[in-house]
CSV table of C-alpha atoms and ligand atoms in Angstrom, one decimal:
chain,number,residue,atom,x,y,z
A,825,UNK,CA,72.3,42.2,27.6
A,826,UNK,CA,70.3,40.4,25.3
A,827,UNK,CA,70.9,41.9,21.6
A,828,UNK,CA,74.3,41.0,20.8
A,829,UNK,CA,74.7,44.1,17.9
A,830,UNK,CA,75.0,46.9,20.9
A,831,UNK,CA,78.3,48.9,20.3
A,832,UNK,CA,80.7,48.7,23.7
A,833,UNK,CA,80.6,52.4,24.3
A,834,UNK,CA,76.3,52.2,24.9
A,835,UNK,CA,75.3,53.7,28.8
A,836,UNK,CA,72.0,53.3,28.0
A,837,UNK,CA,69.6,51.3,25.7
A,838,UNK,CA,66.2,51.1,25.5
A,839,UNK,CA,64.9,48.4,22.7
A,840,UNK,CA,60.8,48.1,22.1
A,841,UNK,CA,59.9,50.3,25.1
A,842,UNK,CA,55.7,50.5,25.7
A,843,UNK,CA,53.8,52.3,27.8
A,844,UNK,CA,50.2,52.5,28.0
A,845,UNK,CA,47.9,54.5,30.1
A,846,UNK,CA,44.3,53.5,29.6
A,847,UNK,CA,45.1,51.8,26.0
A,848,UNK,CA,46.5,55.1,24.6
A,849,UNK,CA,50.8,54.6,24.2
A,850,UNK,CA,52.1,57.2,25.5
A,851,UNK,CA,56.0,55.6,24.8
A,852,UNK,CA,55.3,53.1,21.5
A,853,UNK,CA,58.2,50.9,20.8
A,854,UNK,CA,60.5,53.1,21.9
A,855,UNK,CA,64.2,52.0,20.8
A,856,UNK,CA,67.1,54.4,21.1
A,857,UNK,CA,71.3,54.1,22.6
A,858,UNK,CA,73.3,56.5,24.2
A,859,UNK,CA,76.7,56.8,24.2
A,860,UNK,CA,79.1,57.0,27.1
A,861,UNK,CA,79.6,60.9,27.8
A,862,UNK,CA,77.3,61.5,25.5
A,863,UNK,CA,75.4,65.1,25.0
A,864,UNK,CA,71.9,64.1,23.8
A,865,UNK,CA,69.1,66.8,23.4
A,866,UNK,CA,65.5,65.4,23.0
A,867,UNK,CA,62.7,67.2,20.7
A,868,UNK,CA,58.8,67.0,20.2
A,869,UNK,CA,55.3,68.4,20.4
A,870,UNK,CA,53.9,68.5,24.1
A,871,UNK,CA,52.8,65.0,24.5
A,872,UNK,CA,55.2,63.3,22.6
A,873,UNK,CA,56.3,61.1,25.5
A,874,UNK,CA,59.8,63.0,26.4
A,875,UNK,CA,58.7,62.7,30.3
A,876,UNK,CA,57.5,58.9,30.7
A,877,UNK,CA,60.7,58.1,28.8
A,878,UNK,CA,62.6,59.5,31.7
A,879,UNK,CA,60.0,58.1,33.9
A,880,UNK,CA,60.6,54.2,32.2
A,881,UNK,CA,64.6,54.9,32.5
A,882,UNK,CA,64.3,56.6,36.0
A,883,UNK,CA,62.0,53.6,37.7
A,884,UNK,CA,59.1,55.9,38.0
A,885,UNK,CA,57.0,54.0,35.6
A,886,UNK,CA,57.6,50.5,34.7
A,887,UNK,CA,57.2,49.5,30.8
A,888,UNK,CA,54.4,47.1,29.4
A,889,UNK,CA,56.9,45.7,27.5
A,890,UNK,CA,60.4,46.5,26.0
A,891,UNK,CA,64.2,46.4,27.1
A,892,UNK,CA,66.0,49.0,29.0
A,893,UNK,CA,69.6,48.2,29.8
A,894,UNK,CA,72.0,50.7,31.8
A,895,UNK,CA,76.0,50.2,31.6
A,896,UNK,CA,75.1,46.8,29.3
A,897,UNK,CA,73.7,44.7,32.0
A,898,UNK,CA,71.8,46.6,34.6
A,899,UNK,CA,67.9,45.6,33.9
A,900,UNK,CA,66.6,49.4,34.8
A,901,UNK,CA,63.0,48.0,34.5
A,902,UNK,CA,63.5,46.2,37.7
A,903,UNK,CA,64.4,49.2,40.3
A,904,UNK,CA,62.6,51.4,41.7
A,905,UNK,CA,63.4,55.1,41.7
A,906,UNK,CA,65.8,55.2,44.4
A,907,UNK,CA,68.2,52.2,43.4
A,908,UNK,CA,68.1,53.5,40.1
A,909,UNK,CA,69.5,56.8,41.6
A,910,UNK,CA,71.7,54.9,43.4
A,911,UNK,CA,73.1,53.2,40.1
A,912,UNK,CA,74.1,56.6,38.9
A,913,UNK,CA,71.6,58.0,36.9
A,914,UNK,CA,70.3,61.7,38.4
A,915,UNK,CA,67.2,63.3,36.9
A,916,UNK,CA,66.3,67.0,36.8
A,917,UNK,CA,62.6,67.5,37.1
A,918,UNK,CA,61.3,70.5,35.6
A,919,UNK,CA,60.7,72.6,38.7
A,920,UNK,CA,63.7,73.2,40.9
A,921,UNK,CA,63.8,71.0,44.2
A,922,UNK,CA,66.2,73.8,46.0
A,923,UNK,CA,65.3,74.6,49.4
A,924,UNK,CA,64.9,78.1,49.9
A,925,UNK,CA,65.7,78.8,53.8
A,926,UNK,CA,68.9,77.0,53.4
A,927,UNK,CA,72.2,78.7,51.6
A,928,UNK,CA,73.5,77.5,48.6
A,929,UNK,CA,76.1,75.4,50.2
A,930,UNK,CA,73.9,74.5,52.7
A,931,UNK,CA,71.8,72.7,50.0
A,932,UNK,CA,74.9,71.2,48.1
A,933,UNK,CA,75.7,69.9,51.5
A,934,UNK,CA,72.5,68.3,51.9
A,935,UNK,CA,72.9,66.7,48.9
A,936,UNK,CA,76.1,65.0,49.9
A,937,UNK,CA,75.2,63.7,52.7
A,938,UNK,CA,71.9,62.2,51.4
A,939,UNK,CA,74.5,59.3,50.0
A,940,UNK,CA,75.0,58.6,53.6
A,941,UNK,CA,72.7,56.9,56.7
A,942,UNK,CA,70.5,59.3,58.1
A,943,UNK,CA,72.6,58.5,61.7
A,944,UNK,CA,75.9,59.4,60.0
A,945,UNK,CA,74.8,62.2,58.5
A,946,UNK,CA,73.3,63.4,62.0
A,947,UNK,CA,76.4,63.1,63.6
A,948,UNK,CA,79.1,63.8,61.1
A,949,UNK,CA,80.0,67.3,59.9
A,950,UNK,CA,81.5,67.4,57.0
A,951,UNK,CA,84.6,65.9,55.7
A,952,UNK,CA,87.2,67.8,54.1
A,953,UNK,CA,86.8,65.7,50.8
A,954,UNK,CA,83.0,66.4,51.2
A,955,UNK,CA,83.6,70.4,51.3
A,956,UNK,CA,86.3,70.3,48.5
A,957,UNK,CA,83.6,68.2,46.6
A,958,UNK,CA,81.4,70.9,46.9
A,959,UNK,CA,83.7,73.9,46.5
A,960,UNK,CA,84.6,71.6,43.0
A,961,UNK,CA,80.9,71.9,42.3
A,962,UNK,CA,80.3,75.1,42.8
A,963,UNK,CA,83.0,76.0,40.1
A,964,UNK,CA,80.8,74.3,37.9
A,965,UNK,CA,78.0,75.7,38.4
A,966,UNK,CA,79.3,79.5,38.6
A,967,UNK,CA,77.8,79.8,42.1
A,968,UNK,CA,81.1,80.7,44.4
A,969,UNK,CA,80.2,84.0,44.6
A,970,UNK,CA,76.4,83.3,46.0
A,971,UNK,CA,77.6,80.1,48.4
A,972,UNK,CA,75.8,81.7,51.7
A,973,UNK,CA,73.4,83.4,50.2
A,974,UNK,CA,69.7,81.9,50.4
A,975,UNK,CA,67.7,79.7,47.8
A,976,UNK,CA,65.5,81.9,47.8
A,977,UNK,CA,67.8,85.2,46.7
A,978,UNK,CA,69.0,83.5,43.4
A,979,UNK,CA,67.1,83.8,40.1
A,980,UNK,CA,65.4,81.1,38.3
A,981,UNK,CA,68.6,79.8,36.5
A,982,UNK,CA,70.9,80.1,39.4
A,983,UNK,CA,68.0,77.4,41.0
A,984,UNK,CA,68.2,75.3,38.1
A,985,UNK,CA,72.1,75.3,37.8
A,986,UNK,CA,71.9,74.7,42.2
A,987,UNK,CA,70.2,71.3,41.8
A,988,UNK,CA,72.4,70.4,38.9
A,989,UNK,CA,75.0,70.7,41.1
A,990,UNK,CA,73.1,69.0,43.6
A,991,UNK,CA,72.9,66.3,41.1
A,992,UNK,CA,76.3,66.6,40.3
A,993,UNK,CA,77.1,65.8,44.3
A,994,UNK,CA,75.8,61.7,43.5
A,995,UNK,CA,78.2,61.4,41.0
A,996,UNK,CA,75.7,60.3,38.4
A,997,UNK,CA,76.9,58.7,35.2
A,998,UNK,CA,74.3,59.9,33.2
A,999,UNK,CA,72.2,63.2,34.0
A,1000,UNK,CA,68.4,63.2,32.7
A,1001,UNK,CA,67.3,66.8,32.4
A,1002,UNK,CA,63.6,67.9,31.7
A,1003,UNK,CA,63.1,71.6,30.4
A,1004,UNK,CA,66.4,73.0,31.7
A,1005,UNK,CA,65.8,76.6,29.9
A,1006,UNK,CA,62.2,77.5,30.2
A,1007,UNK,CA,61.9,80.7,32.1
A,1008,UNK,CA,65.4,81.4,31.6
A,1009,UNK,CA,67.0,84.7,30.4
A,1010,UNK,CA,69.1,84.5,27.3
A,1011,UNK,CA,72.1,84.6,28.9
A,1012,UNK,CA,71.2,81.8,31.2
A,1013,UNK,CA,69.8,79.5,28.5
A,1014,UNK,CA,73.6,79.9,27.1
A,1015,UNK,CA,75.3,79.3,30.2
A,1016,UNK,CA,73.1,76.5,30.5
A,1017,UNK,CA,73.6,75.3,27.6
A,1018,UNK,CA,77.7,75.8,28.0
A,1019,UNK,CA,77.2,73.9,31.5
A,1020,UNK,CA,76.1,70.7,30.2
A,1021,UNK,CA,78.4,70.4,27.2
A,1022,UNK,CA,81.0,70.5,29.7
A,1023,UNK,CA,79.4,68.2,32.2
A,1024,UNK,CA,79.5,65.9,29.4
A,1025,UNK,CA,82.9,65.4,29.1
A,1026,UNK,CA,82.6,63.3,32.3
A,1027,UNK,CA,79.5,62.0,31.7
A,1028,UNK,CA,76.3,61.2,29.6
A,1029,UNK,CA,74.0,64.0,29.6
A,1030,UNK,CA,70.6,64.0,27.7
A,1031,UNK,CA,68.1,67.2,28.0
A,1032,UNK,CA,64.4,68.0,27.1
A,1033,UNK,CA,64.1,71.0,25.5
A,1034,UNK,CA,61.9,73.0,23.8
A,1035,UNK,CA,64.1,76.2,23.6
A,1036,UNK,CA,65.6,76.1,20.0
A,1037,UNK,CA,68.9,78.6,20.2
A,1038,UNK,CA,69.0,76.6,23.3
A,1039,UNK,CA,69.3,73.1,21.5
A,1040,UNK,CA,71.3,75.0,18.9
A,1041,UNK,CA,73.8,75.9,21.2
A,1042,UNK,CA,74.4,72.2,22.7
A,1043,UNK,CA,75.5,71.1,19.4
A,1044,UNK,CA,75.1,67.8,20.0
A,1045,UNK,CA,72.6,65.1,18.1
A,1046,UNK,CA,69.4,65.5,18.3
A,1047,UNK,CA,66.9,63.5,18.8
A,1048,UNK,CA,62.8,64.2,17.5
A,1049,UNK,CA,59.7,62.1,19.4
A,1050,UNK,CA,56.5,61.7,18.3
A,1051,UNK,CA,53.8,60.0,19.5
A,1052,UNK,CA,56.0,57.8,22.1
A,1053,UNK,CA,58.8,56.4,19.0
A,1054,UNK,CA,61.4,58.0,17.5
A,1055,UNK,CA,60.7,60.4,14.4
A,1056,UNK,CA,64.1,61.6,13.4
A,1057,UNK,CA,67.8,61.7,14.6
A,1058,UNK,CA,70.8,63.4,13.4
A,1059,UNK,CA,72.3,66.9,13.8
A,1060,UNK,CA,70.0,69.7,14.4
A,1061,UNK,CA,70.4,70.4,10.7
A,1062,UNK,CA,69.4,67.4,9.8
A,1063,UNK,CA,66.2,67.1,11.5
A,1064,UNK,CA,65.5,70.7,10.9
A,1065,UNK,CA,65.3,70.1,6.8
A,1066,UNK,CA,62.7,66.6,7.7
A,1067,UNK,CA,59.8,67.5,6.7
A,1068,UNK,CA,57.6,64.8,8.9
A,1069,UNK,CA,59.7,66.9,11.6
A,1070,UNK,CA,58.6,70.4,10.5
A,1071,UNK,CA,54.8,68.7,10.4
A,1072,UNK,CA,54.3,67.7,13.5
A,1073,UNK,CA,56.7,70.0,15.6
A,1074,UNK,CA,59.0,72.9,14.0
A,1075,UNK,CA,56.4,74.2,11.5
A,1076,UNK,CA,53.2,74.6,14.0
B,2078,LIG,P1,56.0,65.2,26.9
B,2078,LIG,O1,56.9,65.2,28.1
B,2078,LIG,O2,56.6,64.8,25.6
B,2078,LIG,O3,55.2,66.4,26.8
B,2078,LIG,P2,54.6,63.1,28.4
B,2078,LIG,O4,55.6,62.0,28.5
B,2078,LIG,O5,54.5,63.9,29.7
B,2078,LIG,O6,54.9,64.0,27.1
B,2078,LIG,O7,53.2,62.5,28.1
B,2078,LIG,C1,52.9,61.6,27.0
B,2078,LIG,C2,51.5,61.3,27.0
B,2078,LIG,O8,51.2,60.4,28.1
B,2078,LIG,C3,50.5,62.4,27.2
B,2078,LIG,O9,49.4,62.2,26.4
B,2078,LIG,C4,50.2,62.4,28.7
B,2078,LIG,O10,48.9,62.9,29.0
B,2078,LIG,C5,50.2,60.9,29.0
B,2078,LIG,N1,50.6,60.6,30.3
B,2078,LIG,C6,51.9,60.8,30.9
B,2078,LIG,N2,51.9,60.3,32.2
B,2078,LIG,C7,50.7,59.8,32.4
B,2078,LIG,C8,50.1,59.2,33.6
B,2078,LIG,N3,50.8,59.0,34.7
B,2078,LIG,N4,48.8,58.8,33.5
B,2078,LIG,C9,48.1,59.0,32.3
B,2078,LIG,N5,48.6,59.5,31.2
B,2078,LIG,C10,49.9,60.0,31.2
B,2079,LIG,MG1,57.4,66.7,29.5
């Protein structure tokens, strides 16, 4: 990595990040760090750039200009979406991928075996690790009770907690997650928002949200954009009481 003032602990860091569509900067030296097993939840007005900066991390979108380093010296600006999947970093898109003919373990299974070679998986079943991998996911995810049912029978959050899990299956080392809570219940938006503070014990976890009991309940740093940089950072708290923050996003 090329700045020498990075702490050790840093997954990821992006340093000066640009992105331009037609002239307008949609990401606008974008700069920010995140911690090893880190819970990071990400704030801002619709447009603020929340989505190209997963899109920049993720290899969807490559940067004008800027650094963006995973695990210190993995140049993410020069992968492409599925290597940089295959480097550990899983994203959450904001509508569910989950198949909906297929049961719930069905689907985690899928999952698994899209690590291996499309002949292997053909011809494989499934390994005993690969099954107790899955029954250890489905703990997470609260879904033992609904394993054969169908993606379609489960409600909106049980989808959204299924390709978390699905996620989960990759072993990522950090989780991107884009609007985990809208069109949840209350009580899923909790259990949502208990899920990912304890997937981030094992690993870095940074969510989009707009939900605000949600990103209350994460109590984690927080982290405001605006117009495609970094407005404010601190505890919720903290950024609640800035009043640039209140401007542009809390106070509309
Ligand atoms: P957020 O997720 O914070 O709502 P986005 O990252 O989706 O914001 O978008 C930031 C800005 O960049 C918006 O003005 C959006 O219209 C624009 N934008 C995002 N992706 C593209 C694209 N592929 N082409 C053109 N403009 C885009
Ligand atoms: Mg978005």
């Amino acid at each position: 990595m090329v700045d020498k003032h990075i702490p050790d602990d840093t997954l990821l860091y992006l340093n000066n990040v640009t992105v331009s569509f037609d002239g307008f900067k949609a990401l606008n030296n974008l700069s920010f760090l995140i911690k090893s097993r880190e819970l990071r939840a990400i704030i801002g007005p619709n447009g603020a750039g929340k989505s190209t900066m997963m899109d920049v991390v993720t290899g969807k979108t490559r940067p004008d200009t800027g650094e963006i380093y995973f695990k210190g010296s993995v140049d993410l600006t020069r992968h492409d979406e599925a290597e940089v999947a295959n480097l550990g970093i899983g994203r959450k898109f904001q509508k569910p991928s989950v198949i909906e003919s297929l049961t719930v373990w069905e689907n985690l299974e899928l999952a698994l075996k899209g690590r291996r070679s499309p002949f292997e998986s053909m011809f494989k079943g499934l390994s005993s690790e690969g099954s107790k991998k899955i029954d250890d996911v489905l703990l997470k995810i609260r879904l033992q009770d609904r394993r054969d049912l169908t993606g379609a029978s489960l409600s909106h959050g049980q989808k959204q907690w299924l390709e978390i899990g699905m996620l989960l299956l990759q072993d990522p080392e950090l989780l991107l997650i884009d609007e985990p809570a809208a069109g949840m219940t209350d009580e899923e938006t909790f259990r949502t928002a208990d899920l990912l503070r304890e997937l981030s014990q094992e690993r870095s976890v940074v969510v989009v949200e707009h939900d605000m009991a949600f990103i209350k309940a994460l109590n984690c740093r927080v982290m405001v954009l605006h117009e495609g940089s970094v407005l404010a950072e601190g505890s919720l708290d903290h950024v609640q009481q800035n009043q640039q923050v209140i401007d542009v996003y809390l106070g509309r």
